[in-house]
PDB file of C-alpha atoms and ligand atoms in Angstrom:
ATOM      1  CA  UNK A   1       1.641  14.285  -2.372  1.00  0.00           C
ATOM      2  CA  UNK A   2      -1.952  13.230  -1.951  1.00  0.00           C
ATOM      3  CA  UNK A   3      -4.805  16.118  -2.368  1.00  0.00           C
ATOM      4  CA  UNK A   4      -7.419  16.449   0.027  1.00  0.00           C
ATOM      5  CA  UNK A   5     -10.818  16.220  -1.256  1.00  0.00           C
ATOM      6  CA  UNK A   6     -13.300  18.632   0.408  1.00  0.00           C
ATOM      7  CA  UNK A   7     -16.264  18.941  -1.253  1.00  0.00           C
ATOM      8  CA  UNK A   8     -19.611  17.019  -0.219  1.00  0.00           C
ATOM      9  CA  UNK A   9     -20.017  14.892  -3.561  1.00  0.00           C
ATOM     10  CA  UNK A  10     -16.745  13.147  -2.041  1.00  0.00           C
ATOM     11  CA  UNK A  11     -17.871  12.916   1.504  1.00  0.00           C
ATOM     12  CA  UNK A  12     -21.249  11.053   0.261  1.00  0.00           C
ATOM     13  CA  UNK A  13     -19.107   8.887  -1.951  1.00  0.00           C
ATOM     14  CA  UNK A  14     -16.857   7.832   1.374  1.00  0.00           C
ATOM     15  CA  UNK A  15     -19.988   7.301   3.103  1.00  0.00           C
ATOM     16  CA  UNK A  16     -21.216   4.889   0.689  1.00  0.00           C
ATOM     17  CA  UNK A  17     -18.126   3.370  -0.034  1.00  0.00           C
ATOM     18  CA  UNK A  18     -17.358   1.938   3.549  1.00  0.00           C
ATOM     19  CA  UNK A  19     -20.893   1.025   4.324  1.00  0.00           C
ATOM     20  CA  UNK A  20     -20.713  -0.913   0.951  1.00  0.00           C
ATOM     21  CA  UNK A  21     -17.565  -2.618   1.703  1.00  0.00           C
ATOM     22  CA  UNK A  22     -18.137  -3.452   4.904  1.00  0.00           C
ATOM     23  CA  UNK A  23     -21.602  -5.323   3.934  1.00  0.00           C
ATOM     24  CA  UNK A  24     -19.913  -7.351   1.434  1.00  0.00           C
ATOM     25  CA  UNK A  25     -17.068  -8.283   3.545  1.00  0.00           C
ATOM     26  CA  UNK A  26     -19.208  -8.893   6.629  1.00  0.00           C
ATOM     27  CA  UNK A  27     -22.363 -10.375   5.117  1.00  0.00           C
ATOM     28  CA  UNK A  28     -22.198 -11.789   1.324  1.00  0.00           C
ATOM     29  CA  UNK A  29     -18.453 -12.641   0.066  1.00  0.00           C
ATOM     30  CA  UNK A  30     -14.640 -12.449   1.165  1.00  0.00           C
ATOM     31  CA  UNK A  31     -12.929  -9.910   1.881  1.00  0.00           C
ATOM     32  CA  UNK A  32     -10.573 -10.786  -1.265  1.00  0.00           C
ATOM     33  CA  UNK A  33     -13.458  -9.013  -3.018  1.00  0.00           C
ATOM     34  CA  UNK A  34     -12.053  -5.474  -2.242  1.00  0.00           C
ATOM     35  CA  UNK A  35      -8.243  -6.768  -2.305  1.00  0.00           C
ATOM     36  CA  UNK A  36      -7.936  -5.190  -5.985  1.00  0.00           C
ATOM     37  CA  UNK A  37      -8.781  -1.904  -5.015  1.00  0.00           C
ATOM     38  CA  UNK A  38      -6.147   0.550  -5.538  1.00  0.00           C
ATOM     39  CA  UNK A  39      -6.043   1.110  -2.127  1.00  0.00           C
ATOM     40  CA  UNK A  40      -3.641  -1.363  -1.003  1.00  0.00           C
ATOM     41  CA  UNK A  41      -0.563   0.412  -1.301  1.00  0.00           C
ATOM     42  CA  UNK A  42      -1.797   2.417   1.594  1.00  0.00           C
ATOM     43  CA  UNK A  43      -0.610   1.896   5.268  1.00  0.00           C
ATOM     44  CA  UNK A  44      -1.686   3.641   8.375  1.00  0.00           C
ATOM     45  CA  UNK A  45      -0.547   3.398  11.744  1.00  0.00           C
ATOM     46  CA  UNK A  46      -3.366   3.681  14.281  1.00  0.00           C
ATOM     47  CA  UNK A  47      -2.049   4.974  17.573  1.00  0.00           C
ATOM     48  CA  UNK A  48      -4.240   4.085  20.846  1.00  0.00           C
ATOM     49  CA  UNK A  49      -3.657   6.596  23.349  1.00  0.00           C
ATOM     50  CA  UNK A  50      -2.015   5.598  26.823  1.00  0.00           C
ATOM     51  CA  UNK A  51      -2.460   2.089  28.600  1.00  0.00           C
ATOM     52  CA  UNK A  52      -1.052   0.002  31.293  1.00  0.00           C
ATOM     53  CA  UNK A  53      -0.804   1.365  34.443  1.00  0.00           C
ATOM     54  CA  UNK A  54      -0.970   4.930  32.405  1.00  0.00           C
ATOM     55  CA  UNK A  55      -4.885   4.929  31.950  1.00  0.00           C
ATOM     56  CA  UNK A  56      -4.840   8.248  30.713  1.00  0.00           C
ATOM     57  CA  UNK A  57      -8.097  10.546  31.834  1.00  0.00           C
ATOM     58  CA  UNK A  58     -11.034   9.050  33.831  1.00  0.00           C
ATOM     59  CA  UNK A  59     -14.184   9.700  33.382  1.00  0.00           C
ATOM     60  CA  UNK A  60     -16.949   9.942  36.426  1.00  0.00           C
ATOM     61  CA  UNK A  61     -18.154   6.349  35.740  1.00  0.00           C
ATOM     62  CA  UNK A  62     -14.604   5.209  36.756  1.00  0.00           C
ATOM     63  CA  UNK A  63     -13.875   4.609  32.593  1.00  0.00           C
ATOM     64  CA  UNK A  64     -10.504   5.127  31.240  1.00  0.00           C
ATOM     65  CA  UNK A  65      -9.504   6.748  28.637  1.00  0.00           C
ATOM     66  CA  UNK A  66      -7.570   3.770  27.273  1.00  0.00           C
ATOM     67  CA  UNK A  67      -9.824   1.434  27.556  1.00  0.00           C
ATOM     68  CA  UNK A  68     -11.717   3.686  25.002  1.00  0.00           C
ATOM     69  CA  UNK A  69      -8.928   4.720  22.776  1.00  0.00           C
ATOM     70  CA  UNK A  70      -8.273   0.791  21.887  1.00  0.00           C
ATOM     71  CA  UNK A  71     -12.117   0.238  21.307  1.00  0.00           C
ATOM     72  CA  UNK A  72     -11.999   3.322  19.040  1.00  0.00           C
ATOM     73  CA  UNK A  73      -8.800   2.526  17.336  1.00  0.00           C
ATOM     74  CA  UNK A  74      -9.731  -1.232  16.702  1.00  0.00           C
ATOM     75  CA  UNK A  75     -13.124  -0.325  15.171  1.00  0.00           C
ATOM     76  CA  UNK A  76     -11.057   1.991  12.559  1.00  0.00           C
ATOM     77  CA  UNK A  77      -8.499  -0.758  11.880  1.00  0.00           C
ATOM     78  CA  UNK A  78     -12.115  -2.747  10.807  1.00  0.00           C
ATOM     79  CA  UNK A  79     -13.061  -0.277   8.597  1.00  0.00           C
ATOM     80  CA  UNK A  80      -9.543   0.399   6.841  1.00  0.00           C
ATOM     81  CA  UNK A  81      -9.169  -3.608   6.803  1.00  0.00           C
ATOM     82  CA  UNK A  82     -12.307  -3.990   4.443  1.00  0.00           C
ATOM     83  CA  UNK A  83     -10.851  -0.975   2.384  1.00  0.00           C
ATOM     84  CA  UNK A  84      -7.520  -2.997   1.854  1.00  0.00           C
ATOM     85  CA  UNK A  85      -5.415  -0.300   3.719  1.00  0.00           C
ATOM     86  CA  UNK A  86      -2.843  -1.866   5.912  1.00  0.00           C
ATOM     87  CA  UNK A  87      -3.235  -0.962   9.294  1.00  0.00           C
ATOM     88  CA  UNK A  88      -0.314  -1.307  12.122  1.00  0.00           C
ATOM     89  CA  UNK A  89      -1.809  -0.399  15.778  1.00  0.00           C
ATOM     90  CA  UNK A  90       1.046   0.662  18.195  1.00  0.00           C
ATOM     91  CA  UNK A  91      -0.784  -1.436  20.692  1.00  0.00           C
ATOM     92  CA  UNK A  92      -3.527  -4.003  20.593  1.00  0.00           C
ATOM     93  CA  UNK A  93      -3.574  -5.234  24.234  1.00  0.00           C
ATOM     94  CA  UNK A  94      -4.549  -3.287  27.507  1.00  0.00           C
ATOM     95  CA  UNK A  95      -0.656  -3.115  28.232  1.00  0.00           C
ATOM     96  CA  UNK A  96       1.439   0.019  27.671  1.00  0.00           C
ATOM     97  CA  UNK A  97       4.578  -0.043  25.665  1.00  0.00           C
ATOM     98  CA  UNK A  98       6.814   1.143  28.757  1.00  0.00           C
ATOM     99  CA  UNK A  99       7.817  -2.507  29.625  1.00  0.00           C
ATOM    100  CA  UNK A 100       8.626  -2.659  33.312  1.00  0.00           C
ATOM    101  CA  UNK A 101       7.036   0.071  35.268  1.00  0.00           C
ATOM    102  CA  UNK A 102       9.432   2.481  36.853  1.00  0.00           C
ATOM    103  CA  UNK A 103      10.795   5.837  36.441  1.00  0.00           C
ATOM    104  CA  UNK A 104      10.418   7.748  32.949  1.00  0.00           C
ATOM    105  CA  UNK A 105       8.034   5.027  31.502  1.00  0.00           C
ATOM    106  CA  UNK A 106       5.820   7.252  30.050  1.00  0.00           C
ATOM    107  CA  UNK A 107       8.773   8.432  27.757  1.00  0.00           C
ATOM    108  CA  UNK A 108       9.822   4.909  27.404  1.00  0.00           C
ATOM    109  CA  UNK A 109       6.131   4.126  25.909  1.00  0.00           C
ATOM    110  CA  UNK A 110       6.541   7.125  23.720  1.00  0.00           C
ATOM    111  CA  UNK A 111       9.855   6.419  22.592  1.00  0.00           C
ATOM    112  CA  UNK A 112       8.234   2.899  21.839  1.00  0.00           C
ATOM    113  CA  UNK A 113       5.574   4.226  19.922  1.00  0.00           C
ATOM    114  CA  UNK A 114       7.850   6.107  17.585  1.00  0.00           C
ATOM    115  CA  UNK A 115       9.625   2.954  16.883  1.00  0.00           C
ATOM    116  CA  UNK A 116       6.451   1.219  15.620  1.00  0.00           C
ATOM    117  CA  UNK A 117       5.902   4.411  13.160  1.00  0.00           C
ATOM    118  CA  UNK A 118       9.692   4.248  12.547  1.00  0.00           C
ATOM    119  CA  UNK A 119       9.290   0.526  11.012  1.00  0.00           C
ATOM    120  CA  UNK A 120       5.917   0.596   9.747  1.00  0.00           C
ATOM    121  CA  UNK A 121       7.040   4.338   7.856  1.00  0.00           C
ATOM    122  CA  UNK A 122       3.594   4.277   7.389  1.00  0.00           C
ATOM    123  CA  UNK A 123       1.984   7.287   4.669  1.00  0.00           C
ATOM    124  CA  UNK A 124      -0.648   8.417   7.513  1.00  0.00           C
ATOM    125  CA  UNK A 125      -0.398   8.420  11.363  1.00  0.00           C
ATOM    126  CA  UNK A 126      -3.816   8.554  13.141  1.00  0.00           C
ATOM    127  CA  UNK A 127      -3.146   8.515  17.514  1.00  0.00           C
ATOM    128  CA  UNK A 128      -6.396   8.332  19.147  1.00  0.00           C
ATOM    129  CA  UNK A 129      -7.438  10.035  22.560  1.00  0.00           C
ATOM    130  CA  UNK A 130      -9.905  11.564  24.396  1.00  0.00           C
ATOM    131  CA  UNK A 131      -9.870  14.623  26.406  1.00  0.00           C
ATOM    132  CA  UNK A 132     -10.833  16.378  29.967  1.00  0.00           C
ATOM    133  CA  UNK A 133     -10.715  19.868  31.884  1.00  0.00           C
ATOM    134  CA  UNK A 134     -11.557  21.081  35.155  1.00  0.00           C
ATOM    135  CA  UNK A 135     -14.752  22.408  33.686  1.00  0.00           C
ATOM    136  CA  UNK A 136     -17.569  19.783  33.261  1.00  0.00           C
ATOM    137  CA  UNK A 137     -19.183  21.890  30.546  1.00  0.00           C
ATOM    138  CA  UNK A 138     -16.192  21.168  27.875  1.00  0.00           C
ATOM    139  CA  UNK A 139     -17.203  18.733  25.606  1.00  0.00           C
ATOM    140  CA  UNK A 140     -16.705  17.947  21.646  1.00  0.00           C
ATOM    141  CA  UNK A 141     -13.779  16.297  19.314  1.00  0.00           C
ATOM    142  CA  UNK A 142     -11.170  18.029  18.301  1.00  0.00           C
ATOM    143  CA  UNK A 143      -8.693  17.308  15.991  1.00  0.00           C
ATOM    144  CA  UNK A 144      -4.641  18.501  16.221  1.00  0.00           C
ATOM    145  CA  UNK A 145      -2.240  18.293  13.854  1.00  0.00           C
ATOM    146  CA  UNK A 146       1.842  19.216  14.167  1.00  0.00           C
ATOM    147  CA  UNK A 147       2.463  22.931  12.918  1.00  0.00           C
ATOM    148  CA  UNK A 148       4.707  23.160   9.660  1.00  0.00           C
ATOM    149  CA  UNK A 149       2.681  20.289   7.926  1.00  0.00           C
ATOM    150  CA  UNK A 150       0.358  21.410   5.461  1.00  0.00           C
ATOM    151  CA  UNK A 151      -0.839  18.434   4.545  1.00  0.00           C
ATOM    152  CA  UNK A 152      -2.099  17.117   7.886  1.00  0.00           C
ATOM    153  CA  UNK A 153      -3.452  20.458   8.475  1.00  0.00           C
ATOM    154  CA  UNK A 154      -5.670  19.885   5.664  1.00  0.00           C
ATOM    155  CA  UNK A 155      -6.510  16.317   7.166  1.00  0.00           C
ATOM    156  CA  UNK A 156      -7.451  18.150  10.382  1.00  0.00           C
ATOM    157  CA  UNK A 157      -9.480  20.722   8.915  1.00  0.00           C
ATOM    158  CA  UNK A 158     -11.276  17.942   6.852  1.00  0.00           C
ATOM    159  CA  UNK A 159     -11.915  15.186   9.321  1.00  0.00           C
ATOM    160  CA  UNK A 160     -13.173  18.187  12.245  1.00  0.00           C
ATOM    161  CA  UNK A 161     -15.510  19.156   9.391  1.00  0.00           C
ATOM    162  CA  UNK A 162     -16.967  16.036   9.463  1.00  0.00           C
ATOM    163  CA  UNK A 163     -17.053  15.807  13.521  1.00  0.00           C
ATOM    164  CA  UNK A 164     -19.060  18.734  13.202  1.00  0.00           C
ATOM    165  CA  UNK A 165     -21.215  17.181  10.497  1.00  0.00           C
ATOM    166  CA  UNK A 166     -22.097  14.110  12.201  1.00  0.00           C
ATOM    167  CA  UNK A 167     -21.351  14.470  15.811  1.00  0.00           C
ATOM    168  CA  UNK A 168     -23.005  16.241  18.632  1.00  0.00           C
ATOM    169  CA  UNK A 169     -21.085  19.474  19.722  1.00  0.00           C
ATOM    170  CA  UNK A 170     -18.062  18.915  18.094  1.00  0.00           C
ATOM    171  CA  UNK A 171     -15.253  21.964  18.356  1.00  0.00           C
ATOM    172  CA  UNK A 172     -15.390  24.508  15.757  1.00  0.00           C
ATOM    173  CA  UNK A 173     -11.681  24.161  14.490  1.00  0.00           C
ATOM    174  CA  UNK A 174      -8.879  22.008  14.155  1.00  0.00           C
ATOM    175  CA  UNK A 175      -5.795  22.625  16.371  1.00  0.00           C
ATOM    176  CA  UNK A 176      -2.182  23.103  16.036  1.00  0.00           C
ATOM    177  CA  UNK A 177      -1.050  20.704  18.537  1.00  0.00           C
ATOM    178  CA  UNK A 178       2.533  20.163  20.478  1.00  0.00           C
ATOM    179  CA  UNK A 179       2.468  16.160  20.845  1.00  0.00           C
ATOM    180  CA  UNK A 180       5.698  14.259  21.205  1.00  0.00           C
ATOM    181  CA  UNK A 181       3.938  11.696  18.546  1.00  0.00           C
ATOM    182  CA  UNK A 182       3.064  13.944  16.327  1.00  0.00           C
ATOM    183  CA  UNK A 183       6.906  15.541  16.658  1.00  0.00           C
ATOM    184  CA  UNK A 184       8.369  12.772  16.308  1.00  0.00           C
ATOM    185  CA  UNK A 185       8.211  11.993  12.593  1.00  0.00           C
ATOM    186  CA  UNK A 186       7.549  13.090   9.408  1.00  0.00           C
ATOM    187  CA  UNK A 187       4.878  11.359   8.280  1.00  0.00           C
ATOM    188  CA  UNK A 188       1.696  13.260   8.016  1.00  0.00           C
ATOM    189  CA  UNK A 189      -0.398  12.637  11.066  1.00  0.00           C
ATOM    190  CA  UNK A 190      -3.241  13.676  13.376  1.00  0.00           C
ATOM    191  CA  UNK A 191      -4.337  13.190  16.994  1.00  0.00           C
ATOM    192  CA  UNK A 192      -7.640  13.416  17.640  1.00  0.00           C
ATOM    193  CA  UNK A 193      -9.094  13.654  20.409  1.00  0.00           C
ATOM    194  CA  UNK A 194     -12.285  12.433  20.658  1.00  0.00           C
ATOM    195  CA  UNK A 195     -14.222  14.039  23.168  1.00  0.00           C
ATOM    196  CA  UNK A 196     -14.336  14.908  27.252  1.00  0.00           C
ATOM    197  CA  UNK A 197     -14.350  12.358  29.701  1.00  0.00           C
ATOM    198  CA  UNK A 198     -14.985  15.378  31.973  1.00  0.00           C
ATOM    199  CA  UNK A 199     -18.149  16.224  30.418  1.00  0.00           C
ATOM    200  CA  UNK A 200     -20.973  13.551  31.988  1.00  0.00           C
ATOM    201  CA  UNK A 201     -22.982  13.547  28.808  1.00  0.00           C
ATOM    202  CA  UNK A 202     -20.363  13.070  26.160  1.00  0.00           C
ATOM    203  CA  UNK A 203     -18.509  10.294  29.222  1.00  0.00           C
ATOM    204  CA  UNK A 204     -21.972   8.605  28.517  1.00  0.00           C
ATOM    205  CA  UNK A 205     -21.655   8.691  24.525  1.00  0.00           C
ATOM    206  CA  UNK A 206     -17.943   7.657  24.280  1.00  0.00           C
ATOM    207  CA  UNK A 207     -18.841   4.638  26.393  1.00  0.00           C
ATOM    208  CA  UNK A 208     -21.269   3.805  24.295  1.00  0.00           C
ATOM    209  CA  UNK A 209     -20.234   0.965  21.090  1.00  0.00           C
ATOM    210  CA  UNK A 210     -22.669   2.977  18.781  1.00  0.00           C
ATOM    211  CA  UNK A 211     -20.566   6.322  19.466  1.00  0.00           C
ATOM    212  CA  UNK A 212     -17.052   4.954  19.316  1.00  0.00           C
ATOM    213  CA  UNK A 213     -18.158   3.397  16.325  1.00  0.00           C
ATOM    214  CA  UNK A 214     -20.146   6.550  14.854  1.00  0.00           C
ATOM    215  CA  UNK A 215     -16.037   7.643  15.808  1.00  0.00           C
ATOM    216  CA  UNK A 216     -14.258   5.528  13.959  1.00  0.00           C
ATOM    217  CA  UNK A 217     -16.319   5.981  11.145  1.00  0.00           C
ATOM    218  CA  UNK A 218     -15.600   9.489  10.960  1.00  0.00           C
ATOM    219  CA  UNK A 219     -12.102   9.032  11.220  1.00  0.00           C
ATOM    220  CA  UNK A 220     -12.366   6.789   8.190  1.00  0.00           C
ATOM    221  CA  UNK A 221     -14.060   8.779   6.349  1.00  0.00           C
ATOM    222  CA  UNK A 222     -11.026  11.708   6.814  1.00  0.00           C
ATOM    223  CA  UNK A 223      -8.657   8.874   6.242  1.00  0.00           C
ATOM    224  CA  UNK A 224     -10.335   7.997   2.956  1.00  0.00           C
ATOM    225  CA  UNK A 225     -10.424  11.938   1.583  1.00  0.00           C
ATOM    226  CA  UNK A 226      -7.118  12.297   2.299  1.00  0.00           C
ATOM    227  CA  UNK A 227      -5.684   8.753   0.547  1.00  0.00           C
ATOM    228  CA  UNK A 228      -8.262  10.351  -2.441  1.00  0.00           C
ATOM    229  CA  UNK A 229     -10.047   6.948  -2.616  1.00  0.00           C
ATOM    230  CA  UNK A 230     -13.586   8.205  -3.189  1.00  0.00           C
ATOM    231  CA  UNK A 231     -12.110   8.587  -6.881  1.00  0.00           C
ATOM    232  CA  UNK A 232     -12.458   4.969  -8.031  1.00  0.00           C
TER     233      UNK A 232
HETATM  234 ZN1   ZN B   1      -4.524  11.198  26.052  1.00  0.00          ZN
END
């Protein structure tokens, strides 16, 4: 079982850590660089929310939520990719998972999902989606994790920590959350949702490449404390 790491010394360590990395494997050498890094025996399975004809929550600009969700969920798959963690995305296209559209195909692209985590039986599960209610002023991430798991609980707890850290009016607390994705395994896992396409401000921030990817690092970052990687 894998502790969580809470204190700051950590979170400045993660910080520097990814921005390193990702230097080196953008700028100056391979990626091989990092590929000894104890890391590797990691694998995550990054879940973008909805797709296909399901678009999932619309913001006033006409934006969908998963067009977003994919930006968001390719950005961390960049991240964990120059840390050497393996990284299987439940879908990498526009498309849904439903196959032909017709009646119970949002269960069908569910069902699908679970499959992917099935085969991957991945050590962290990470879906990805943003959120909206009837009233405009709702805004901020949130994170939600499945009740009777203690250790994605802690993941929550950690990651909304650092939403609230670094990101403008995030929610005070992590969530228990009833998600069929979340239900449908046992591998420790999270859905976060990322903010309120209801909310015109934060619509105009999650469009925005700078704040999915101010996102994703986030998400990273809780990734990272929870594999305990900030230790070598
Ligand atoms: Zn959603």
């Amino acid at each position: 079982m894998f502790v969580v790491l809470k204190n700051k010394l950590n979170i400045i360590l993660c910080y520097i850590l990814v921005f390193t990395l990702l230097f080196v494997a953008n700028s100056v050498t391979s990626i091989a660089s990092v590929a000894t890094s104890p890391s590797n025996k990691f694998c995550v399975v990054l879940d973008a929310g909805h797709g296909g004809v399901d678009g999932g929550c619309v913001g006033s600009t006409g934006v969908t939520e998963s067009e977003i969700t994919l930006k968001i969920a390719k950005k961390v798959e960049k991240y964990l990719d120059a840390l050497n963690i393996s990284v299987v995305q439940t879908r990498n296209t526009a498309d849904g998972l439903y196959g032909v559209f017709a009646s119970g195909f949002k269960m069908r692209d569910l069902r699908a999902r679970e499959e992917i985590i099935k085969k991957a039986n991945p050590d962290l599960l990470v879906s990805i989606h943003l959120n909206s209610y009837t009233s405009p002023s709702s805004r901020g991430a949130q994170v939600f994790y499945a009740k009777d798991s203690e250790v994605s609980k802690e993941l929550a707890n950690s990651l909304q920590e650092l939403f609230q850290k670094n990101l403008v009016q995030a929610r005070k607390s992590a969530l228990v959350g009833d998600y069929y994705i979340l239900n449908c395994t046992n591998t420790p896992g999270i859905l976060v949702e990322c903010g309120f396409l209801s909310n015109p401000e934060e619509e105009a921030l999650l469009i925005s490449d700078e704040y999915q990817d101010k996102i994703a690092y986030n998400i990273t970052c809780g990734v990272l404390n929870y594999f305990d990687l900030t230790q070598f």
